[in-house]
mmCIF file of C-alpha atoms in Angstrom:
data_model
loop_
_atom_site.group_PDB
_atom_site.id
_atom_site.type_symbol
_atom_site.label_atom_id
_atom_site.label_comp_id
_atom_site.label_asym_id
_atom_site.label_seq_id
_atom_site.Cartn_x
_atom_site.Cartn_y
_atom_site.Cartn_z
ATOM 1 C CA UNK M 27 13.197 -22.865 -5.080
ATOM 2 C CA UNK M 28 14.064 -19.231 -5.096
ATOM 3 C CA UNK M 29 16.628 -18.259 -8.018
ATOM 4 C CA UNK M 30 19.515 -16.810 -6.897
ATOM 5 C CA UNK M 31 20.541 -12.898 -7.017
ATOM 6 C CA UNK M 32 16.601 -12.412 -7.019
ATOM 7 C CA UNK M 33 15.151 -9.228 -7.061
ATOM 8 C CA UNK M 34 11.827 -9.303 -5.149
ATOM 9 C CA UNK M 35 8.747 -6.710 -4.554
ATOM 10 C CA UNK M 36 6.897 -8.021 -1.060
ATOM 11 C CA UNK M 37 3.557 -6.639 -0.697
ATOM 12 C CA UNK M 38 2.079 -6.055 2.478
ATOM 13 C CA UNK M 39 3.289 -8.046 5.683
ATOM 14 C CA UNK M 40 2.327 -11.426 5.205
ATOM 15 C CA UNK M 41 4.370 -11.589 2.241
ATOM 16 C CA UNK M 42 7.353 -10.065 3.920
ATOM 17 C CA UNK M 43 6.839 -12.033 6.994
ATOM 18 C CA UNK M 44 7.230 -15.000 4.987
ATOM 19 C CA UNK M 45 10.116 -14.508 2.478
ATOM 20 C CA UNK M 46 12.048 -12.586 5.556
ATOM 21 C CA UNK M 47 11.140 -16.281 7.786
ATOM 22 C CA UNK M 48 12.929 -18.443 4.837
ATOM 23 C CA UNK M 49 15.862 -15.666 4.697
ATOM 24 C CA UNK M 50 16.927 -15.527 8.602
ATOM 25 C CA UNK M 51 16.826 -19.570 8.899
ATOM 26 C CA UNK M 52 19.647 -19.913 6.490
ATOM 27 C CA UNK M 53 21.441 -17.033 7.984
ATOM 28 C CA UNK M 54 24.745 -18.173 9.241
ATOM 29 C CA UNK M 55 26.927 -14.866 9.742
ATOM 30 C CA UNK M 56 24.497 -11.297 10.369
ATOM 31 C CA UNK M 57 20.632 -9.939 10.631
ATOM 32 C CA UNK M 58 20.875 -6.582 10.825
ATOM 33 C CA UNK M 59 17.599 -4.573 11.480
ATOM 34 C CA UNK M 60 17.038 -0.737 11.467
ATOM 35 C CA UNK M 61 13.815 0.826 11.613
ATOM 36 C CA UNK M 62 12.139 3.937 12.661
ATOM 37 C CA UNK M 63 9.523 1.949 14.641
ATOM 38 C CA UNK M 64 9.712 -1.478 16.653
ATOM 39 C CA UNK M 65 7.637 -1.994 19.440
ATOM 40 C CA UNK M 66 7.177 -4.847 21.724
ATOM 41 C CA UNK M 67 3.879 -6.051 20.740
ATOM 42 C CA UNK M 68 3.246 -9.274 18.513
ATOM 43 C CA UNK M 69 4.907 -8.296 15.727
ATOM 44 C CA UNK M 70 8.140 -6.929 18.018
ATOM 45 C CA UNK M 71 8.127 -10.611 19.665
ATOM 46 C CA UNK M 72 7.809 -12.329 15.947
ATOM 47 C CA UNK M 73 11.008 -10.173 14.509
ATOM 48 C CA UNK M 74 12.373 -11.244 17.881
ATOM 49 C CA UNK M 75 11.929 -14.842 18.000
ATOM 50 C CA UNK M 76 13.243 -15.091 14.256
ATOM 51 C CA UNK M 77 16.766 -13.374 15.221
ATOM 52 C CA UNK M 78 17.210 -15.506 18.076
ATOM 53 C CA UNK M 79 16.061 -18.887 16.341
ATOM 54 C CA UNK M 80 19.113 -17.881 13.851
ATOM 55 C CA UNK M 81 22.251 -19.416 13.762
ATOM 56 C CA UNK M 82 23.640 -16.309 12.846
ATOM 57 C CA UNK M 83 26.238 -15.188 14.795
ATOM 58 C CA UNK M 84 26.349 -11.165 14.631
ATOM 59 C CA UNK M 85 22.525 -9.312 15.254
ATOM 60 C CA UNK M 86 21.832 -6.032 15.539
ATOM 61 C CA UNK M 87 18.462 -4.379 16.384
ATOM 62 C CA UNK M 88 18.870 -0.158 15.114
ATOM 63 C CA UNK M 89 15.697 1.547 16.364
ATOM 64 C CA UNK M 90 15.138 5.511 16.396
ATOM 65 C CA UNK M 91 14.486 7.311 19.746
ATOM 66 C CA UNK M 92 11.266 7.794 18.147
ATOM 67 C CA UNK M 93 10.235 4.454 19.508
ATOM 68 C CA UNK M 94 10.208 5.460 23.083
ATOM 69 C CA UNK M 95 7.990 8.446 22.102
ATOM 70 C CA UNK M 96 5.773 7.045 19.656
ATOM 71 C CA UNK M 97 3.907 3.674 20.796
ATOM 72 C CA UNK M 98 0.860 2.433 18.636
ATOM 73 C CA UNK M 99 0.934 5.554 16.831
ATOM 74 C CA UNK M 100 0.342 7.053 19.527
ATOM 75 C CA UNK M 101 2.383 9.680 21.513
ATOM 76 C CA UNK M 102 3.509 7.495 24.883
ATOM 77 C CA UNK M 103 3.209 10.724 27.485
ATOM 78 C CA UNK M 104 -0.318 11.377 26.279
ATOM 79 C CA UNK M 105 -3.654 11.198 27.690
ATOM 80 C CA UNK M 106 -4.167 7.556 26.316
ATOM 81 C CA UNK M 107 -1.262 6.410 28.477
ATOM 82 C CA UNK M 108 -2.438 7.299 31.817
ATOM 83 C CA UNK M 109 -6.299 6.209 30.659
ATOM 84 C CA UNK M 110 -5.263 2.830 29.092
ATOM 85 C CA UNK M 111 -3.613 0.441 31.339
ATOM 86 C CA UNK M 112 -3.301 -1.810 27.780
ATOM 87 C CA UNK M 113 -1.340 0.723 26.405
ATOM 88 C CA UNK M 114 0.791 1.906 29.298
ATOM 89 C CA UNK M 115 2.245 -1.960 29.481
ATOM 90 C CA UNK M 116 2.960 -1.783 25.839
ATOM 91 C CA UNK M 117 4.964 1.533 25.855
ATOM 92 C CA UNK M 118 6.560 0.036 29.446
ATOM 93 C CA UNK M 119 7.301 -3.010 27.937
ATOM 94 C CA UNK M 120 8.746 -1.285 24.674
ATOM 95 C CA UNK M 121 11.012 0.833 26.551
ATOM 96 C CA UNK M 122 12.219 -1.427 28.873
ATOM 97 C CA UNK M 123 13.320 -3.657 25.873
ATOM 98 C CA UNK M 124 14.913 -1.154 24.026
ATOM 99 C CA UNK M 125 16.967 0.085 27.239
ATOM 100 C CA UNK M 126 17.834 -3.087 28.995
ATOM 101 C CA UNK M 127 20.672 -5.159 28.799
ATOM 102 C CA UNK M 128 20.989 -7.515 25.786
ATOM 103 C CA UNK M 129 20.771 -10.644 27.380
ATOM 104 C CA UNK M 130 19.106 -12.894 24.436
ATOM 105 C CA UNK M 131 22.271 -12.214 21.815
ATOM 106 C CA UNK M 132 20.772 -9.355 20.324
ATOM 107 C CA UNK M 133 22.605 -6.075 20.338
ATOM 108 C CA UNK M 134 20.114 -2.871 20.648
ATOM 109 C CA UNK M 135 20.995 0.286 19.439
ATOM 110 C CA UNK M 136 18.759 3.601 19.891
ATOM 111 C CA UNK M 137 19.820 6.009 17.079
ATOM 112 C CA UNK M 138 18.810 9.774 17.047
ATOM 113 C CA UNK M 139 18.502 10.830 20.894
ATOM 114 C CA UNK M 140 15.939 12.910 21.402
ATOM 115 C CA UNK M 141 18.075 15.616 23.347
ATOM 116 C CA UNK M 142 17.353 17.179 26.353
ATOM 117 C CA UNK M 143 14.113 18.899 26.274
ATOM 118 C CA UNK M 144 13.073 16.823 22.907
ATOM 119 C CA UNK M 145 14.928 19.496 21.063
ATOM 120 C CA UNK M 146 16.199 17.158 18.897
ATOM 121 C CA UNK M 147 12.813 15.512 18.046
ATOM 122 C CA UNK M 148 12.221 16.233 14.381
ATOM 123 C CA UNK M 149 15.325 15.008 12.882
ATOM 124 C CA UNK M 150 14.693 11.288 12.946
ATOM 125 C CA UNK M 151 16.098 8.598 11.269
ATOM 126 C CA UNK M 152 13.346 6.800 9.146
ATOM 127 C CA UNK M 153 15.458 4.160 7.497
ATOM 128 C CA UNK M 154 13.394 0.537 7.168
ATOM 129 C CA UNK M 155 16.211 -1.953 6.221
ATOM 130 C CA UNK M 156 16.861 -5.521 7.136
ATOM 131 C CA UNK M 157 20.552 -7.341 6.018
ATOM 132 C CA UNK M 158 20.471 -11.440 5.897
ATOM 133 C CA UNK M 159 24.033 -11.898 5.377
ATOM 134 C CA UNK M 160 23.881 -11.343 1.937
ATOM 135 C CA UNK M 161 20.238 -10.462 1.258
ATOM 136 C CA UNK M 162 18.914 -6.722 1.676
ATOM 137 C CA UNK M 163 15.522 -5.759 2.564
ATOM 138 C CA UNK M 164 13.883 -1.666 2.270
ATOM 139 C CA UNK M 165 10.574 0.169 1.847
ATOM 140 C CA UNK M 166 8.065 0.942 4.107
ATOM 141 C CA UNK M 167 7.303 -1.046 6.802
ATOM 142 C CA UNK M 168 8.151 -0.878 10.559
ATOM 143 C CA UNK M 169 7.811 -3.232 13.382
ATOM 144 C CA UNK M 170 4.862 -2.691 14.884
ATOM 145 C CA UNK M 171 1.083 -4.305 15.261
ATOM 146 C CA UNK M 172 -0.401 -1.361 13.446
ATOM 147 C CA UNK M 173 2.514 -0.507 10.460
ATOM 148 C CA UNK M 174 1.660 -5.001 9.962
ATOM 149 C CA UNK M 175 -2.056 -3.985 9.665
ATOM 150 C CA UNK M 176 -1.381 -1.393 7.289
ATOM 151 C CA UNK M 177 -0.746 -1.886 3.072
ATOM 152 C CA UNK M 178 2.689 -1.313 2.386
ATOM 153 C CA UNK M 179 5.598 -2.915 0.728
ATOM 154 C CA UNK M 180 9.418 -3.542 0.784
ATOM 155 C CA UNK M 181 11.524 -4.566 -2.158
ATOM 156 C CA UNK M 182 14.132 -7.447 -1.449
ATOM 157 C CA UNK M 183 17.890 -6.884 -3.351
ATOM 158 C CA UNK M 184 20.535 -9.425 -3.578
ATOM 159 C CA UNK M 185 23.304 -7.333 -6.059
ATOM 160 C CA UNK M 186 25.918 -7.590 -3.881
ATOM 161 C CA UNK M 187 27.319 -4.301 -4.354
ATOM 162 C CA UNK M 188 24.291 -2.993 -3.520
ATOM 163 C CA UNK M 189 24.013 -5.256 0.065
ATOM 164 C CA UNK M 190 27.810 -4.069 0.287
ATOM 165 C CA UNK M 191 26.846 -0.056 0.310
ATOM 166 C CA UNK M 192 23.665 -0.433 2.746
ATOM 167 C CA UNK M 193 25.448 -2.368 4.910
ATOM 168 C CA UNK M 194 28.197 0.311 4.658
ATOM 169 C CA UNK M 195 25.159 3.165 5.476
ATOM 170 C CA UNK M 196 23.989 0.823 8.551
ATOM 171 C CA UNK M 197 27.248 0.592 10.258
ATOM 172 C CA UNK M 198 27.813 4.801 9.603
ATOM 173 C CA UNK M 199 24.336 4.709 11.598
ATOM 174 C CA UNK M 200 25.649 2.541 14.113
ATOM 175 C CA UNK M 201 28.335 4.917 14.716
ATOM 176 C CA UNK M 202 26.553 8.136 14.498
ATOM 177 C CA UNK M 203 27.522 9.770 11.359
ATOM 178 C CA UNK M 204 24.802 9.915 8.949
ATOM 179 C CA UNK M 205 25.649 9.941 5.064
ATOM 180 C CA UNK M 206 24.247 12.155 2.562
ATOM 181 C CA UNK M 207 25.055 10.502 -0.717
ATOM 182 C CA UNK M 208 24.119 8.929 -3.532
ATOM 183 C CA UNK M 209 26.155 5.660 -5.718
ATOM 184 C CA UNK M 210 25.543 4.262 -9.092
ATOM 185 C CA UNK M 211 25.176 0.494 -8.858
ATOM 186 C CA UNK M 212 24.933 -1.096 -12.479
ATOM 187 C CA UNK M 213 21.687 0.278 -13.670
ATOM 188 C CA UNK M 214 20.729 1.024 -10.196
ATOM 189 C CA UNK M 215 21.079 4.230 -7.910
ATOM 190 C CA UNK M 216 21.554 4.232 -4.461
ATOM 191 C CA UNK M 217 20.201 7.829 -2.317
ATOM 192 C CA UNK M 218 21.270 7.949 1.210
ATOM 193 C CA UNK M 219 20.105 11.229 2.833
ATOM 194 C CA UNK M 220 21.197 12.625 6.030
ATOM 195 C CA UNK M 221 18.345 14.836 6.981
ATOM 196 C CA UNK M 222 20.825 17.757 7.310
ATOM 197 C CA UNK M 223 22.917 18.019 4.142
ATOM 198 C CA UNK M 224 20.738 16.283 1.592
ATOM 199 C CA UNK M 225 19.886 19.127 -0.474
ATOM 200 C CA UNK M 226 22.462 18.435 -3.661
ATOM 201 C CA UNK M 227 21.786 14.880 -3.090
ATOM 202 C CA UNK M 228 17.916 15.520 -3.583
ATOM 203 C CA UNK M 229 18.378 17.706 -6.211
ATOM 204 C CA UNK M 230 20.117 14.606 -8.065
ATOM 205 C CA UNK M 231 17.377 12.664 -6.947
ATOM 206 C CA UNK M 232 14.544 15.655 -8.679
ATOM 207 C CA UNK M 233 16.592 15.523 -11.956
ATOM 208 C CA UNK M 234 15.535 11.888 -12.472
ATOM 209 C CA UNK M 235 11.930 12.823 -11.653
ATOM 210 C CA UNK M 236 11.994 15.596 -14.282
ATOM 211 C CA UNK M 237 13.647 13.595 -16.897
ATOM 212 C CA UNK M 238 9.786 11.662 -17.063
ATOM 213 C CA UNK M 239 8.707 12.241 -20.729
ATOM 214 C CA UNK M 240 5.461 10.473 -20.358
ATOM 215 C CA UNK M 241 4.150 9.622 -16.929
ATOM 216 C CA UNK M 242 4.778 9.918 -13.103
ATOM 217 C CA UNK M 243 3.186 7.486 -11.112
ATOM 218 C CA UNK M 244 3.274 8.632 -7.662
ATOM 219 C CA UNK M 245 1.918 6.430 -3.817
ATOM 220 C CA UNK M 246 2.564 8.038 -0.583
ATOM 221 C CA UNK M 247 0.449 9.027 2.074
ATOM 222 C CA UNK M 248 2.049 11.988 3.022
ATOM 223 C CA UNK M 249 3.337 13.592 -0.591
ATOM 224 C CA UNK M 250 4.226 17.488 -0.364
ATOM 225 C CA UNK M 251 6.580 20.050 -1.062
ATOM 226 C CA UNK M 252 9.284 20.357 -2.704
ATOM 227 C CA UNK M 253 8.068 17.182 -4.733
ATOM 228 C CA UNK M 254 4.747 18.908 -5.403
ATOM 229 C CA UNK M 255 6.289 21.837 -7.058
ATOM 230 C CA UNK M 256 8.971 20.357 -8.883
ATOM 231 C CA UNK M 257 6.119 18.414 -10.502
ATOM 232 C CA UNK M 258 4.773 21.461 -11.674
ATOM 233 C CA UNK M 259 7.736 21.959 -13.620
ATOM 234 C CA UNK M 260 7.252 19.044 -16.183
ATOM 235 C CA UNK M 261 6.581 19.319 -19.575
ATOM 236 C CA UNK M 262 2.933 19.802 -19.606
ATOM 237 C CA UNK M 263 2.072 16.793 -21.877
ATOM 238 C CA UNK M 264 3.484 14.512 -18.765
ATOM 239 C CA UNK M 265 0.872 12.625 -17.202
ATOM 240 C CA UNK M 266 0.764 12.726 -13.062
ATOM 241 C CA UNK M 267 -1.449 10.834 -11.439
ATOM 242 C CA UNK M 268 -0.974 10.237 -7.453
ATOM 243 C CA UNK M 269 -2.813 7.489 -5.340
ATOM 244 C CA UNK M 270 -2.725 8.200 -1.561
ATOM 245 C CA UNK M 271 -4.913 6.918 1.594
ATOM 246 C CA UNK M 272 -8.626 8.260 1.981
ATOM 247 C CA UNK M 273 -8.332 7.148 5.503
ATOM 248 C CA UNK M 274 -4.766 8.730 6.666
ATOM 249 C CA UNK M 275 -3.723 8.505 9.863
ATOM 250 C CA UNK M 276 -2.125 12.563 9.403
ATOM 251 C CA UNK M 277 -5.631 13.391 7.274
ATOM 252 C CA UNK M 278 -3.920 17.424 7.539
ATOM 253 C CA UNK M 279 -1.726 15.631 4.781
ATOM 254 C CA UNK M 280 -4.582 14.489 2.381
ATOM 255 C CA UNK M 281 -6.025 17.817 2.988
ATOM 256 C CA UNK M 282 -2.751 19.568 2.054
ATOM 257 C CA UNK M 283 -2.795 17.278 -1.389
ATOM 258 C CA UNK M 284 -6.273 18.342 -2.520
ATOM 259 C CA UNK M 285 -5.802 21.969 -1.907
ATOM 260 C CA UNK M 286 -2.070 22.013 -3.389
ATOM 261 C CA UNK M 287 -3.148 20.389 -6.612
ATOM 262 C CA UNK M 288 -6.534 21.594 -6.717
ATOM 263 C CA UNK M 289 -5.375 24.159 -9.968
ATOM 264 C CA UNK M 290 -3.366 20.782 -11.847
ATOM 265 C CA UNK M 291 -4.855 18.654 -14.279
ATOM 266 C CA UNK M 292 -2.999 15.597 -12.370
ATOM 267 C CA UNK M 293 -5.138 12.291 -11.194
ATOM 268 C CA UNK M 294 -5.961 12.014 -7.566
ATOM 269 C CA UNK M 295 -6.532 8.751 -6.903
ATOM 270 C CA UNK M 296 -7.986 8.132 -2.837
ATOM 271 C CA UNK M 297 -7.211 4.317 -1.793
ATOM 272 C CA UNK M 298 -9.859 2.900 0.046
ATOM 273 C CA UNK M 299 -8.670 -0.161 0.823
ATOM 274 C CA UNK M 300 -7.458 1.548 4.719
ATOM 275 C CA UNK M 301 -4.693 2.968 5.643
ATOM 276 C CA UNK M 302 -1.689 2.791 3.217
ATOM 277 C CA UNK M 303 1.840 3.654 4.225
ATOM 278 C CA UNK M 304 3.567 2.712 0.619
ATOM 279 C CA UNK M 305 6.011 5.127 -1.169
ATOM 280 C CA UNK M 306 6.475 4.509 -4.739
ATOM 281 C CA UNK M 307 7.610 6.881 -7.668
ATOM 282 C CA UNK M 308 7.384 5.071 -11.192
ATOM 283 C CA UNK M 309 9.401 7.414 -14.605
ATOM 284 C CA UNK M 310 8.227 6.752 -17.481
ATOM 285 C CA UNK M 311 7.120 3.072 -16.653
ATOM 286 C CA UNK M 312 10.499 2.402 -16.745
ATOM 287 C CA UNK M 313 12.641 3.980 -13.903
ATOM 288 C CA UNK M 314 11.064 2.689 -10.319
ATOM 289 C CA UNK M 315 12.206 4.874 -7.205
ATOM 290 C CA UNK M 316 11.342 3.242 -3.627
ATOM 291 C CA UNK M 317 12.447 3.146 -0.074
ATOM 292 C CA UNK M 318 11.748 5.138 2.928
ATOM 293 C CA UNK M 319 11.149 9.087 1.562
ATOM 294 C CA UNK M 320 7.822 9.372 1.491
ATOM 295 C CA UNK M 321 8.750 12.261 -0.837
ATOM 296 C CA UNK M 322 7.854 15.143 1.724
ATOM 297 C CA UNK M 323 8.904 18.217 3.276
ATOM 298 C CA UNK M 324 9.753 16.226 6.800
ATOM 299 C CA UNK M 325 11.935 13.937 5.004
ATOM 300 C CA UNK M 326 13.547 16.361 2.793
ATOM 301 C CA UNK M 327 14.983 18.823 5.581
ATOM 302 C CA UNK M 328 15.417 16.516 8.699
ATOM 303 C CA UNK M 329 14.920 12.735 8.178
ATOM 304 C CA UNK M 330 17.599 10.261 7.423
ATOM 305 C CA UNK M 331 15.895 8.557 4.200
ATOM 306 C CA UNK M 332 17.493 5.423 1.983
ATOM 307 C CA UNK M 333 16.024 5.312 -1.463
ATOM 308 C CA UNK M 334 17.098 2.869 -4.424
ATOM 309 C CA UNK M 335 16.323 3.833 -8.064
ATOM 310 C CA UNK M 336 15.856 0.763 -10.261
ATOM 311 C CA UNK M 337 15.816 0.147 -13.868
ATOM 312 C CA UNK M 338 14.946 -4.045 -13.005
ATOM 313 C CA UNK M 339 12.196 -5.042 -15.228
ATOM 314 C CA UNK M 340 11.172 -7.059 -12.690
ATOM 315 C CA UNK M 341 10.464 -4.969 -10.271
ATOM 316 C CA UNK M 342 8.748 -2.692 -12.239
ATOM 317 C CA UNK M 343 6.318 -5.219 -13.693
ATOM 318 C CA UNK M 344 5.568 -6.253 -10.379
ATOM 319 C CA UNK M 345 5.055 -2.979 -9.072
ATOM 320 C CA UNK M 346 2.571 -2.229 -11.909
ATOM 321 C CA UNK M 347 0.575 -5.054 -11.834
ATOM 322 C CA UNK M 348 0.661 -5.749 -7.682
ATOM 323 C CA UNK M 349 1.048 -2.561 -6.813
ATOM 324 C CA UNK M 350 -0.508 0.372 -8.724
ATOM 325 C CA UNK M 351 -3.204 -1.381 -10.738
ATOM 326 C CA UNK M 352 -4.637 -3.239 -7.980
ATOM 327 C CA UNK M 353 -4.588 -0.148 -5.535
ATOM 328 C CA UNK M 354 -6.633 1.798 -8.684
ATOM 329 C CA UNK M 355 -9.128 -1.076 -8.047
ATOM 330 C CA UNK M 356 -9.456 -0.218 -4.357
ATOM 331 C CA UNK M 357 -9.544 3.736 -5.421
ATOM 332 C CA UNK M 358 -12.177 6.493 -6.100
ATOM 333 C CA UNK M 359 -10.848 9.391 -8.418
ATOM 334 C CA UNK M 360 -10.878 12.808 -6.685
ATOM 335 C CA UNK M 361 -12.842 15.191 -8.908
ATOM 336 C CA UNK M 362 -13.177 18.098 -6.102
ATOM 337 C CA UNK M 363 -10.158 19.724 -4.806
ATOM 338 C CA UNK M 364 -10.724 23.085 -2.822
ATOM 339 C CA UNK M 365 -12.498 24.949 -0.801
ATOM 340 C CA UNK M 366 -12.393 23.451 2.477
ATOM 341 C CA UNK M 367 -8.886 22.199 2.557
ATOM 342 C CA UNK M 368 -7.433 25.284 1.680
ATOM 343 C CA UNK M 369 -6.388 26.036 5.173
ATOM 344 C CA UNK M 370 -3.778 23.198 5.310
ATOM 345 C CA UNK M 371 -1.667 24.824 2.985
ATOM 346 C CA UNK M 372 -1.273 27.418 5.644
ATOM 347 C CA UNK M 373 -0.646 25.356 8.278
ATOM 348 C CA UNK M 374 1.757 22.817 6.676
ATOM 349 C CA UNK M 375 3.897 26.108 5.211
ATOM 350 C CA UNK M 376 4.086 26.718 8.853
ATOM 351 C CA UNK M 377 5.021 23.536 10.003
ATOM 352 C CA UNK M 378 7.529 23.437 6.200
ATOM 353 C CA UNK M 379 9.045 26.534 7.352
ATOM 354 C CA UNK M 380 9.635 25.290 11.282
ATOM 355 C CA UNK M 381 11.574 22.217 9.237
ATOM 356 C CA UNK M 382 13.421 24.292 7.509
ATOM 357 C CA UNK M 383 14.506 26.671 10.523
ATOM 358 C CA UNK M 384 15.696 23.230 12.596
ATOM 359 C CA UNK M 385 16.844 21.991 9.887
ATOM 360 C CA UNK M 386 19.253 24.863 9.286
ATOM 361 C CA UNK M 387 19.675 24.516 13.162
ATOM 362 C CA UNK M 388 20.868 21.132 12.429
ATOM 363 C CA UNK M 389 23.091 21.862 9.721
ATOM 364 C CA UNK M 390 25.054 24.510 11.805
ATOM 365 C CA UNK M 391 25.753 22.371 14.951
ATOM 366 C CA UNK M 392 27.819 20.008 12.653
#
């Protein structure tokens, strides 16, 4: 048996699949789901079939507009839609999900609308969190056949002041008014970021990250500004070292890596085990920051992000061992970093900057 008030780290999907399974059939009063993807493929009709195998009474399904957009990581209006009659039934069958009436007990909300035009595209909300009555569930992954496929991980909390405050943050979503704050919990922080207004919250968020003395351990696949130059900023005696996808499914973002860091003495570590969509930050060896952020310029000036800061000794053993020594296993070290990707500096400070101007766009219409 499980102890109680557990914290647990769940790597990859089987092991969230299973611990999430035991969860929902002893749910009796809420399962409450937001992510930035769901889609109704396998792994949409798996999340599916556990809510409405529940005896809970109250479920909620909170999915960004991104999901009629986005199918199979791919973009649904594309080329691949009209060539692939596969595919077309998948984003049809996705939509029409998401859009029709909830007639199996499950309430569906879309959050973010895309606007008219798609003007409204960039700020999504890229939350991954899952409430069991009194069990809380956030990291990485999304609801999909290919987010399943790829490594990630999700960390399962059961302080209940801590199920109490993202619970709070779920029902602001469900109501359309985005938070941009962050609470102390015991030894804990709690960083909820609004995509608009985050900046003091983030700069909280930096001030842990340049407390590090030692080390900063750093997964993501995407990693960029304004992490990247805050980093620069350390003491220079502090250790970085960064592991993130040699396969990427954005490879302008690996790119972007190499040539930013290409003048730092920091370890580049390239995963090879495929695609990997974890975010991880690790102070110190002591101070573990996880959640959504994948601790780049998208997230800092548009997305909605929910991060958790953890001092649990748990957590950060597990992390070590499970997590960031078994992905250096799977990892070549990156000894050349120039030349060639020097041109996606360019283009993601163009892209950075276009953030920034919607994002500023954002901030004004409020």
């Amino acid at each position: 048996m499980t102890p109680p008030c557990s914290n647990r780290l769940l790597i990859d999907a089987d092991e969230f699949k299973s611990d999430v399974e035991e969860t929902i059939r002893s749910a009796k009063h809420r399962i409450w789901v937001q992510a930035m993807t769901f889609e109704y493929d396998a792994v949409g009709h798996w999340l599916l079939d556990q809510m409405r195998q529940s005896p809970a009474t109250d479920k909620v399904l909170c999915i960004d507009a991104y999901s009629l957009m986005n199918v199979n990581d791919g973009w649904a209006f594309g080329w691949r839609y009209w060539r692939s009659s596969t595919y077309r039934a998948e984003v049809n069958a996705t939509r029409a999900y998401l859009k029709g009436k909830p007639e199996d007990g499950i309430t569906r909300h879309i959050t973010n609308p895309l606007g008219f035009g798609l003007h409204r595209f960039p700020g999504r909300n890229h939350k991954k969190m899952l409430i069991v009555d009194d069990v809380a569930y956030i990291g990485g992954l999304n609801f999909s056949d290919h987010n399943f496929e790829w490594h990630d991980m999700m960390i399962r909390l059961e302080d209940k002041e801590i199920v109490r405050q993202l619970a709070d943050d779920f029902q602001h979503t469900l109501a359309g008014l985005n938070q941009s704050r962050w609470v102390d919990v015991a030894t804990d922080d709690l960083y909820f970021l609004d995509g608009s207004h985050s900046r003091e919250v983030y700069e909280h968020l930096f001030a842990q990250i340049q407390s590090a003395k030692k080390s900063i351990k750093i997964i993501s696949p995407y990693v960029s500004d304004p992490l990247l130059t805050r980093l620069t900023r350390l003491d220079s005696h502090v250790q970085v070292e960064i592991i993130t996808p040699a396969t990427n499914n954005k490879s302008i973002m690996k790119h972007y890596l190499l040539a930013k860091t290409r003048d730092q003495p920091w370890l580049i570590h390239q995963y090879t085990g495929g695609m990997s969509h974890a975010k991880a930050l690790l102070i110190d060896d002591k101070k573990l920051i996880v959640g959504s952020s994948n601790f780049d310029f998208v997230s800092y000036h548009l997305e909605q992000e929910v991060v958790c800061v953890t001092q649990d000794p748990v957590l950060i053993d597990a992390f070590t061992k499970r997590v960031w020594q078994a992905d250096l296993t799977q990892s070549t070290l990156e000894s050349e970093r120039r030349g060639g990707h020097v041109a996606a500096i360019f283009i993601i400070f163009v892209i950075g900057q276009l953030m920034r101007l919607l994002g500023w766009l954002s901030k004004k219409k409020l």
